[in-house]
Amino acid sequence: MSETDDGLTLTPKERANASVLVVETDRNERQNMRTALKQLGFGGMTDVPNHMSALERIQERPITHIIFDAKKTNMPPKDFVTQVMELDPNIILIPSSTDPNIDDVFDLLVLGARGYLVKPFTTDSVDIAIIGATKGEPIAESVKQAKDRNEALVAILMASLDKAATIMRQAKQFDTAKREVPRAMRSFRGSAELAKTFAKDGHEGLIEAMERFCIERSKGPATRLGRLRKRLKTKSTKKEAPKEDSASA
């Protein structure tokens, strides 16, 4: 049994209680996935060749996880995610693709999918994908609502970096903060991977968005203390102005 780079894992009981549905057009791929899931200790598994059949299977038996092809079969994958979420919002959806960016896996994440699996898969990569989707944090609401994907991804990346840096600084003095370090670093690595995988126009587009973000941030106070000082200075200036008027009168 493997675990993610951040130390996340699933217990044998959690694996035994899971019921995984595989949606894959290729018969050999379906068989390979069944073999991998069995080796990893997942208790229940079933497979279907298309998305419509998957919707029928969900209504026939309890399903906890769905690993599904991010390409269209007999229905668009976006419609599939939407309908699954309507049937059971607790099902963990994991799109699989040879190229997550080209197949618009990001749009599936926005709709409610959790994580993704890159093909060709290995037993370890299947395990890591399921663990991350089950125990990891969902995509941030700010990314879902943003008009510019790259700016949203950079904002999430920088916010998680700020949070991690703050917690690591506090961890030098407080034990409570030390316990939060792994979680903060997990969030930072996850946001970095998200940005790297789904940035529009690849790395160049991501770098450009980071430059714009940093330039905008540099125009104002970068810390809470800096912002507080600016507010106090503004208030002080306003208070002093009437005194000068009365003296000149």
PDB file of C-alpha atoms in Angstrom:
ATOM      1  CA  MET A   1       0.000   0.000   0.000  1.00  0.00           C
ATOM      2  CA  SER A   2       1.412   3.390  -0.960  1.00  0.00           C
ATOM      3  CA  GLU A   3       0.779   6.854   0.392  1.00  0.00           C
ATOM      4  CA  THR A   4       0.919  10.311  -1.101  1.00  0.00           C
ATOM      5  CA  ASP A   5       3.947  12.566  -0.782  1.00  0.00           C
ATOM      6  CA  ASP A   6       2.139  14.461   1.981  1.00  0.00           C
ATOM      7  CA  GLY A   7       1.653  11.393   4.186  1.00  0.00           C
ATOM      8  CA  LEU A   8      -2.027  10.826   3.358  1.00  0.00           C
ATOM      9  CA  THR A   9      -3.212   7.240   3.243  1.00  0.00           C
ATOM     10  CA  LEU A  10      -6.291   5.033   3.463  1.00  0.00           C
ATOM     11  CA  THR A  11      -6.675   2.435   6.200  1.00  0.00           C
ATOM     12  CA  PRO A  12      -7.365  -1.227   5.334  1.00  0.00           C
ATOM     13  CA  LYS A  13     -10.911  -0.730   6.667  1.00  0.00           C
ATOM     14  CA  GLU A  14     -11.492   2.315   4.456  1.00  0.00           C
ATOM     15  CA  ARG A  15     -10.248   0.368   1.448  1.00  0.00           C
ATOM     16  CA  ALA A  16     -12.454  -2.627   2.265  1.00  0.00           C
ATOM     17  CA  ASN A  17     -15.533  -0.405   2.609  1.00  0.00           C
ATOM     18  CA  ALA A  18     -14.936   1.375  -0.702  1.00  0.00           C
ATOM     19  CA  SER A  19     -16.886   0.491  -3.820  1.00  0.00           C
ATOM     20  CA  VAL A  20     -15.185   1.657  -7.015  1.00  0.00           C
ATOM     21  CA  LEU A  21     -16.876   1.969 -10.405  1.00  0.00           C
ATOM     22  CA  VAL A  22     -14.579   2.108 -13.443  1.00  0.00           C
ATOM     23  CA  VAL A  23     -15.824   3.770 -16.655  1.00  0.00           C
ATOM     24  CA  GLU A  24     -13.471   2.838 -19.499  1.00  0.00           C
ATOM     25  CA  THR A  25     -14.090   1.969 -23.177  1.00  0.00           C
ATOM     26  CA  ASP A  26     -11.050  -0.294 -23.515  1.00  0.00           C
ATOM     27  CA  ARG A  27     -11.689  -3.800 -22.149  1.00  0.00           C
ATOM     28  CA  ASN A  28      -8.026  -4.465 -21.354  1.00  0.00           C
ATOM     29  CA  GLU A  29      -7.781  -1.172 -19.470  1.00  0.00           C
ATOM     30  CA  ARG A  30     -10.841  -2.103 -17.437  1.00  0.00           C
ATOM     31  CA  GLN A  31      -9.321  -5.456 -16.541  1.00  0.00           C
ATOM     32  CA  ASN A  32      -6.002  -3.871 -15.626  1.00  0.00           C
ATOM     33  CA  MET A  33      -7.808  -1.418 -13.366  1.00  0.00           C
ATOM     34  CA  ARG A  34      -9.744  -4.210 -11.661  1.00  0.00           C
ATOM     35  CA  THR A  35      -6.480  -6.043 -11.023  1.00  0.00           C
ATOM     36  CA  ALA A  36      -4.859  -2.925  -9.568  1.00  0.00           C
ATOM     37  CA  LEU A  37      -7.817  -2.180  -7.291  1.00  0.00           C
ATOM     38  CA  LYS A  38      -7.846  -5.771  -6.019  1.00  0.00           C
ATOM     39  CA  GLN A  39      -4.118  -5.623  -5.255  1.00  0.00           C
ATOM     40  CA  LEU A  40      -4.660  -2.364  -3.379  1.00  0.00           C
ATOM     41  CA  GLY A  41      -7.285  -3.933  -1.135  1.00  0.00           C
ATOM     42  CA  PHE A  42     -10.390  -2.122  -2.321  1.00  0.00           C
ATOM     43  CA  GLY A  43     -13.390  -4.194  -1.339  1.00  0.00           C
ATOM     44  CA  GLY A  44     -15.919  -3.570  -4.072  1.00  0.00           C
ATOM     45  CA  MET A  45     -15.370  -2.887  -7.763  1.00  0.00           C
ATOM     46  CA  THR A  46     -17.338  -2.948 -10.970  1.00  0.00           C
ATOM     47  CA  ASP A  47     -16.760  -1.639 -14.493  1.00  0.00           C
ATOM     48  CA  VAL A  48     -18.755  -0.391 -17.473  1.00  0.00           C
ATOM     49  CA  PRO A  49     -17.739   0.679 -21.013  1.00  0.00           C
ATOM     50  CA  ASN A  50     -19.491   4.081 -21.112  1.00  0.00           C
ATOM     51  CA  HIS A  51     -20.930   6.929 -19.066  1.00  0.00           C
ATOM     52  CA  MET A  52     -24.615   6.105 -19.592  1.00  0.00           C
ATOM     53  CA  SER A  53     -24.085   2.602 -18.241  1.00  0.00           C
ATOM     54  CA  ALA A  54     -22.318   4.116 -15.248  1.00  0.00           C
ATOM     55  CA  LEU A  55     -25.358   6.243 -14.411  1.00  0.00           C
ATOM     56  CA  GLU A  56     -27.504   3.121 -14.474  1.00  0.00           C
ATOM     57  CA  ARG A  57     -25.044   1.208 -12.282  1.00  0.00           C
ATOM     58  CA  ILE A  58     -25.023   3.992  -9.668  1.00  0.00           C
ATOM     59  CA  GLN A  59     -28.764   3.568  -9.216  1.00  0.00           C
ATOM     60  CA  GLU A  60     -28.438  -0.203  -8.842  1.00  0.00           C
ATOM     61  CA  ARG A  61     -25.789  -0.385  -6.102  1.00  0.00           C
ATOM     62  CA  PRO A  62     -23.925   1.856  -3.641  1.00  0.00           C
ATOM     63  CA  ILE A  63     -20.807   3.467  -5.149  1.00  0.00           C
ATOM     64  CA  THR A  64     -18.173   5.470  -3.255  1.00  0.00           C
ATOM     65  CA  HIS A  65     -15.671   6.232  -6.053  1.00  0.00           C
ATOM     66  CA  ILE A  66     -15.850   6.515  -9.841  1.00  0.00           C
ATOM     67  CA  ILE A  67     -12.752   6.487 -12.044  1.00  0.00           C
ATOM     68  CA  PHE A  68     -14.024   7.583 -15.455  1.00  0.00           C
ATOM     69  CA  ASP A  69     -12.694   8.364 -18.908  1.00  0.00           C
ATOM     70  CA  ALA A  70     -12.426  12.131 -19.445  1.00  0.00           C
ATOM     71  CA  LYS A  71     -13.290  11.693 -23.127  1.00  0.00           C
ATOM     72  CA  LYS A  72     -16.810  11.523 -24.505  1.00  0.00           C
ATOM     73  CA  THR A  73     -18.356   8.063 -24.889  1.00  0.00           C
ATOM     74  CA  ASN A  74     -22.133   8.060 -25.329  1.00  0.00           C
ATOM     75  CA  MET A  75     -22.447  11.311 -23.378  1.00  0.00           C
ATOM     76  CA  PRO A  76     -20.138  14.288 -22.661  1.00  0.00           C
ATOM     77  CA  PRO A  77     -18.088  13.854 -19.463  1.00  0.00           C
ATOM     78  CA  LYS A  78     -19.285  17.251 -18.168  1.00  0.00           C
ATOM     79  CA  ASP A  79     -22.889  16.061 -18.323  1.00  0.00           C
ATOM     80  CA  PHE A  80     -21.846  12.838 -16.625  1.00  0.00           C
ATOM     81  CA  VAL A  81     -20.243  14.673 -13.684  1.00  0.00           C
ATOM     82  CA  THR A  82     -23.276  16.939 -13.312  1.00  0.00           C
ATOM     83  CA  GLN A  83     -25.730  14.036 -13.279  1.00  0.00           C
ATOM     84  CA  VAL A  84     -23.642  11.977 -10.847  1.00  0.00           C
ATOM     85  CA  MET A  85     -23.468  14.929  -8.458  1.00  0.00           C
ATOM     86  CA  GLU A  86     -27.244  15.254  -8.657  1.00  0.00           C
ATOM     87  CA  LEU A  87     -27.734  11.543  -7.926  1.00  0.00           C
ATOM     88  CA  ASP A  88     -25.223  11.403  -5.068  1.00  0.00           C
ATOM     89  CA  PRO A  89     -22.969  14.383  -4.205  1.00  0.00           C
ATOM     90  CA  ASN A  90     -20.908  12.164  -1.869  1.00  0.00           C
ATOM     91  CA  ILE A  91     -19.501  10.033  -4.703  1.00  0.00           C
ATOM     92  CA  ILE A  92     -15.834  10.802  -5.334  1.00  0.00           C
ATOM     93  CA  LEU A  93     -15.272  11.347  -9.061  1.00  0.00           C
ATOM     94  CA  ILE A  94     -11.802  10.853 -10.573  1.00  0.00           C
ATOM     95  CA  PRO A  95     -11.387  11.611 -14.298  1.00  0.00           C
ATOM     96  CA  SER A  96      -8.661   9.685 -16.130  1.00  0.00           C
ATOM     97  CA  SER A  97      -6.809  11.019 -19.161  1.00  0.00           C
ATOM     98  CA  THR A  98      -3.561  10.723 -21.094  1.00  0.00           C
ATOM     99  CA  ASP A  99      -3.391  14.533 -21.101  1.00  0.00           C
ATOM    100  CA  PRO A 100      -5.491  16.207 -18.372  1.00  0.00           C
ATOM    101  CA  ASN A 101      -5.102  19.694 -19.863  1.00  0.00           C
ATOM    102  CA  ILE A 102      -6.184  18.835 -23.397  1.00  0.00           C
ATOM    103  CA  ASP A 103      -9.216  16.894 -22.174  1.00  0.00           C
ATOM    104  CA  ASP A 104     -10.388  19.843 -20.049  1.00  0.00           C
ATOM    105  CA  VAL A 105     -10.126  17.874 -16.831  1.00  0.00           C
ATOM    106  CA  PHE A 106      -9.937  21.244 -15.080  1.00  0.00           C
ATOM    107  CA  ASP A 107     -13.543  21.945 -16.101  1.00  0.00           C
ATOM    108  CA  LEU A 108     -14.547  18.603 -14.584  1.00  0.00           C
ATOM    109  CA  LEU A 109     -12.832  19.588 -11.324  1.00  0.00           C
ATOM    110  CA  VAL A 110     -14.787  22.830 -11.303  1.00  0.00           C
ATOM    111  CA  LEU A 111     -18.001  20.826 -11.684  1.00  0.00           C
ATOM    112  CA  GLY A 112     -17.178  18.632  -8.684  1.00  0.00           C
ATOM    113  CA  ALA A 113     -14.636  15.965  -9.676  1.00  0.00           C
ATOM    114  CA  ARG A 114     -11.841  15.337  -7.171  1.00  0.00           C
ATOM    115  CA  GLY A 115      -8.312  14.868  -8.478  1.00  0.00           C
ATOM    116  CA  TYR A 116      -7.387  13.031 -11.682  1.00  0.00           C
ATOM    117  CA  LEU A 117      -5.538   9.946 -12.913  1.00  0.00           C
ATOM    118  CA  VAL A 118      -3.016  10.159 -15.736  1.00  0.00           C
ATOM    119  CA  LYS A 119      -2.859   7.306 -18.265  1.00  0.00           C
ATOM    120  CA  PRO A 120      -1.095   4.967 -18.658  1.00  0.00           C
ATOM    121  CA  PHE A 121      -1.578   4.223 -14.970  1.00  0.00           C
ATOM    122  CA  THR A 122       0.295   2.027 -12.543  1.00  0.00           C
ATOM    123  CA  THR A 123      -0.931   0.378  -9.363  1.00  0.00           C
ATOM    124  CA  ASP A 124       0.810   3.082  -7.321  1.00  0.00           C
ATOM    125  CA  SER A 125      -0.572   5.957  -9.393  1.00  0.00           C
ATOM    126  CA  VAL A 126      -4.105   4.543  -9.016  1.00  0.00           C
ATOM    127  CA  ASP A 127      -3.620   4.327  -5.257  1.00  0.00           C
ATOM    128  CA  ILE A 128      -2.237   7.866  -5.003  1.00  0.00           C
ATOM    129  CA  ALA A 129      -5.064   9.264  -7.143  1.00  0.00           C
ATOM    130  CA  ILE A 130      -7.756   7.616  -4.999  1.00  0.00           C
ATOM    131  CA  ILE A 131      -6.098   8.666  -1.733  1.00  0.00           C
ATOM    132  CA  GLY A 132      -5.662  12.253  -2.903  1.00  0.00           C
ATOM    133  CA  ALA A 133      -9.242  12.500  -4.144  1.00  0.00           C
ATOM    134  CA  THR A 134     -10.613  10.975  -0.925  1.00  0.00           C
ATOM    135  CA  LYS A 135      -8.493  12.766   1.678  1.00  0.00           C
ATOM    136  CA  GLY A 136      -7.246  15.862  -0.177  1.00  0.00           C
ATOM    137  CA  GLU A 137      -8.843  19.290  -0.250  1.00  0.00           C
ATOM    138  CA  PRO A 138     -11.340  20.094  -3.048  1.00  0.00           C
ATOM    139  CA  ILE A 139     -10.632  22.816  -5.580  1.00  0.00           C
ATOM    140  CA  ALA A 140     -11.026  26.291  -4.089  1.00  0.00           C
ATOM    141  CA  GLU A 141     -14.217  28.251  -4.672  1.00  0.00           C
ATOM    142  CA  SER A 142     -12.210  31.267  -5.868  1.00  0.00           C
ATOM    143  CA  VAL A 143     -10.901  29.204  -8.791  1.00  0.00           C
ATOM    144  CA  LYS A 144     -14.403  28.101  -9.705  1.00  0.00           C
ATOM    145  CA  GLN A 145     -15.692  31.672  -9.812  1.00  0.00           C
ATOM    146  CA  ALA A 146     -12.712  33.340 -11.510  1.00  0.00           C
ATOM    147  CA  LYS A 147     -12.945  34.668 -15.064  1.00  0.00           C
ATOM    148  CA  ASP A 148      -9.238  34.190 -15.762  1.00  0.00           C
ATOM    149  CA  ARG A 149      -8.084  30.666 -14.993  1.00  0.00           C
ATOM    150  CA  ASN A 150      -4.359  31.509 -14.713  1.00  0.00           C
ATOM    151  CA  GLU A 151      -4.860  34.446 -12.375  1.00  0.00           C
ATOM    152  CA  ALA A 152      -7.090  32.318 -10.168  1.00  0.00           C
ATOM    153  CA  LEU A 153      -4.555  29.477 -10.078  1.00  0.00           C
ATOM    154  CA  VAL A 154      -1.736  31.876  -9.177  1.00  0.00           C
ATOM    155  CA  ALA A 155      -3.850  33.504  -6.464  1.00  0.00           C
ATOM    156  CA  ILE A 156      -4.476  30.090  -4.897  1.00  0.00           C
ATOM    157  CA  LEU A 157      -0.787  29.200  -5.186  1.00  0.00           C
ATOM    158  CA  MET A 158       0.377  32.432  -3.543  1.00  0.00           C
ATOM    159  CA  ALA A 159      -2.259  32.244  -0.808  1.00  0.00           C
ATOM    160  CA  SER A 160      -1.195  28.718   0.114  1.00  0.00           C
ATOM    161  CA  LEU A 161       2.466  29.820   0.064  1.00  0.00           C
ATOM    162  CA  ASP A 162       1.724  32.712   2.414  1.00  0.00           C
ATOM    163  CA  LYS A 163      -0.178  30.411   4.754  1.00  0.00           C
ATOM    164  CA  ALA A 164       2.596  27.803   4.757  1.00  0.00           C
ATOM    165  CA  ALA A 165       5.264  30.443   5.423  1.00  0.00           C
ATOM    166  CA  THR A 166       3.264  31.920   8.299  1.00  0.00           C
ATOM    167  CA  ILE A 167       2.665  28.539   9.933  1.00  0.00           C
ATOM    168  CA  MET A 168       6.313  27.531   9.571  1.00  0.00           C
ATOM    169  CA  ARG A 169       7.369  30.784  11.204  1.00  0.00           C
ATOM    170  CA  GLN A 170       4.909  30.258  14.067  1.00  0.00           C
ATOM    171  CA  ALA A 171       6.053  26.646  14.432  1.00  0.00           C
ATOM    172  CA  LYS A 172       9.397  27.880  15.772  1.00  0.00           C
ATOM    173  CA  GLN A 173       7.555  29.047  18.900  1.00  0.00           C
ATOM    174  CA  PHE A 174       4.316  27.083  19.180  1.00  0.00           C
ATOM    175  CA  ASP A 175       3.726  23.326  19.199  1.00  0.00           C
ATOM    176  CA  THR A 176       0.189  23.818  17.905  1.00  0.00           C
ATOM    177  CA  ALA A 177       1.606  25.420  14.772  1.00  0.00           C
ATOM    178  CA  LYS A 178       4.096  22.558  14.325  1.00  0.00           C
ATOM    179  CA  ARG A 179       1.198  20.144  13.978  1.00  0.00           C
ATOM    180  CA  GLU A 180      -0.253  22.274  11.163  1.00  0.00           C
ATOM    181  CA  VAL A 181       2.938  22.326   9.074  1.00  0.00           C
ATOM    182  CA  PRO A 182       2.306  19.032   7.160  1.00  0.00           C
ATOM    183  CA  ARG A 183      -1.206  20.123   6.243  1.00  0.00           C
ATOM    184  CA  ALA A 184      -0.029  23.566   5.089  1.00  0.00           C
ATOM    185  CA  MET A 185       2.732  22.051   2.975  1.00  0.00           C
ATOM    186  CA  ARG A 186       0.286  19.524   1.517  1.00  0.00           C
ATOM    187  CA  SER A 187      -1.992  22.378   0.489  1.00  0.00           C
ATOM    188  CA  PHE A 188       0.908  24.305  -1.050  1.00  0.00           C
ATOM    189  CA  ARG A 189       2.155  21.330  -3.063  1.00  0.00           C
ATOM    190  CA  GLY A 190      -1.374  20.601  -4.212  1.00  0.00           C
ATOM    191  CA  SER A 191      -1.932  24.170  -5.408  1.00  0.00           C
ATOM    192  CA  ALA A 192       1.435  24.138  -7.205  1.00  0.00           C
ATOM    193  CA  GLU A 193       0.571  20.896  -8.989  1.00  0.00           C
ATOM    194  CA  LEU A 194      -2.863  22.249  -9.894  1.00  0.00           C
ATOM    195  CA  ALA A 195      -1.362  25.430 -11.359  1.00  0.00           C
ATOM    196  CA  LYS A 196       1.343  23.555 -13.274  1.00  0.00           C
ATOM    197  CA  THR A 197      -1.091  21.058 -14.781  1.00  0.00           C
ATOM    198  CA  PHE A 198      -3.961  23.328 -15.762  1.00  0.00           C
ATOM    199  CA  ALA A 199      -2.432  26.733 -16.547  1.00  0.00           C
ATOM    200  CA  LYS A 200      -3.620  28.083 -19.880  1.00  0.00           C
ATOM    201  CA  ASP A 201      -0.749  28.305 -22.417  1.00  0.00           C
ATOM    202  CA  GLY A 202       1.422  26.066 -20.247  1.00  0.00           C
ATOM    203  CA  HIS A 203       4.355  27.230 -18.146  1.00  0.00           C
ATOM    204  CA  GLU A 204       4.732  30.496 -20.072  1.00  0.00           C
ATOM    205  CA  GLY A 205       1.130  31.446 -19.352  1.00  0.00           C
ATOM    206  CA  LEU A 206       1.580  30.562 -15.706  1.00  0.00           C
ATOM    207  CA  ILE A 207       4.787  32.612 -15.368  1.00  0.00           C
ATOM    208  CA  GLU A 208       3.139  35.631 -16.986  1.00  0.00           C
ATOM    209  CA  ALA A 209       0.205  35.388 -14.582  1.00  0.00           C
ATOM    210  CA  MET A 210       2.622  35.125 -11.637  1.00  0.00           C
ATOM    211  CA  GLU A 211       4.468  38.240 -12.818  1.00  0.00           C
ATOM    212  CA  ARG A 212       1.225  40.208 -13.075  1.00  0.00           C
ATOM    213  CA  PHE A 213       0.114  39.001  -9.660  1.00  0.00           C
ATOM    214  CA  CYS A 214       3.397  39.966  -7.997  1.00  0.00           C
ATOM    215  CA  ILE A 215       3.452  43.400  -9.656  1.00  0.00           C
ATOM    216  CA  GLU A 216      -0.085  44.112  -8.439  1.00  0.00           C
ATOM    217  CA  ARG A 217       0.764  42.938  -4.941  1.00  0.00           C
ATOM    218  CA  SER A 218       3.899  45.119  -4.830  1.00  0.00           C
ATOM    219  CA  LYS A 219       1.776  48.252  -5.267  1.00  0.00           C
ATOM    220  CA  GLY A 220       0.343  47.935  -1.770  1.00  0.00           C
ATOM    221  CA  PRO A 221       1.500  46.860   1.724  1.00  0.00           C
ATOM    222  CA  ALA A 222       2.397  43.181   1.599  1.00  0.00           C
ATOM    223  CA  THR A 223       1.625  42.334   5.240  1.00  0.00           C
ATOM    224  CA  ARG A 224      -1.176  42.898   7.743  1.00  0.00           C
ATOM    225  CA  LEU A 225       1.172  45.107   9.743  1.00  0.00           C
ATOM    226  CA  GLY A 226       1.943  47.164   6.651  1.00  0.00           C
ATOM    227  CA  ARG A 227      -1.728  47.607   5.871  1.00  0.00           C
ATOM    228  CA  LEU A 228      -2.419  48.586   9.490  1.00  0.00           C
ATOM    229  CA  ARG A 229       0.348  51.185   9.403  1.00  0.00           C
ATOM    230  CA  LYS A 230      -1.090  52.635   6.208  1.00  0.00           C
ATOM    231  CA  ARG A 231      -4.569  52.926   7.763  1.00  0.00           C
ATOM    232  CA  LEU A 232      -3.188  54.551  10.921  1.00  0.00           C
ATOM    233  CA  LYS A 233      -1.156  57.008   8.878  1.00  0.00           C
ATOM    234  CA  THR A 234      -4.248  57.944   6.871  1.00  0.00           C
ATOM    235  CA  LYS A 235      -6.313  58.459  10.033  1.00  0.00           C
ATOM    236  CA  SER A 236      -3.548  60.547  11.610  1.00  0.00           C
ATOM    237  CA  THR A 237      -3.363  62.817   8.573  1.00  0.00           C
ATOM    238  CA  LYS A 238      -7.118  63.376   8.641  1.00  0.00           C
ATOM    239  CA  LYS A 239      -7.043  64.298  12.345  1.00  0.00           C
ATOM    240  CA  GLU A 240      -4.202  66.779  11.935  1.00  0.00           C
ATOM    241  CA  ALA A 241      -5.775  68.683   9.047  1.00  0.00           C
ATOM    242  CA  PRO A 242      -8.435  70.629  11.099  1.00  0.00           C
ATOM    243  CA  LYS A 243      -5.809  71.757  13.643  1.00  0.00           C
ATOM    244  CA  GLU A 244      -3.772  73.426  10.927  1.00  0.00           C
ATOM    245  CA  ASP A 245      -6.867  75.244   9.655  1.00  0.00           C
ATOM    246  CA  SER A 246      -7.738  76.643  13.104  1.00  0.00           C
ATOM    247  CA  ALA A 247      -4.195  77.827  13.709  1.00  0.00           C
ATOM    248  CA  SER A 248      -4.035  79.747  10.443  1.00  0.00           C
ATOM    249  CA  ALA A 249      -7.387  81.392  11.243  1.00  0.00           C
TER     250      ALA A 249
END
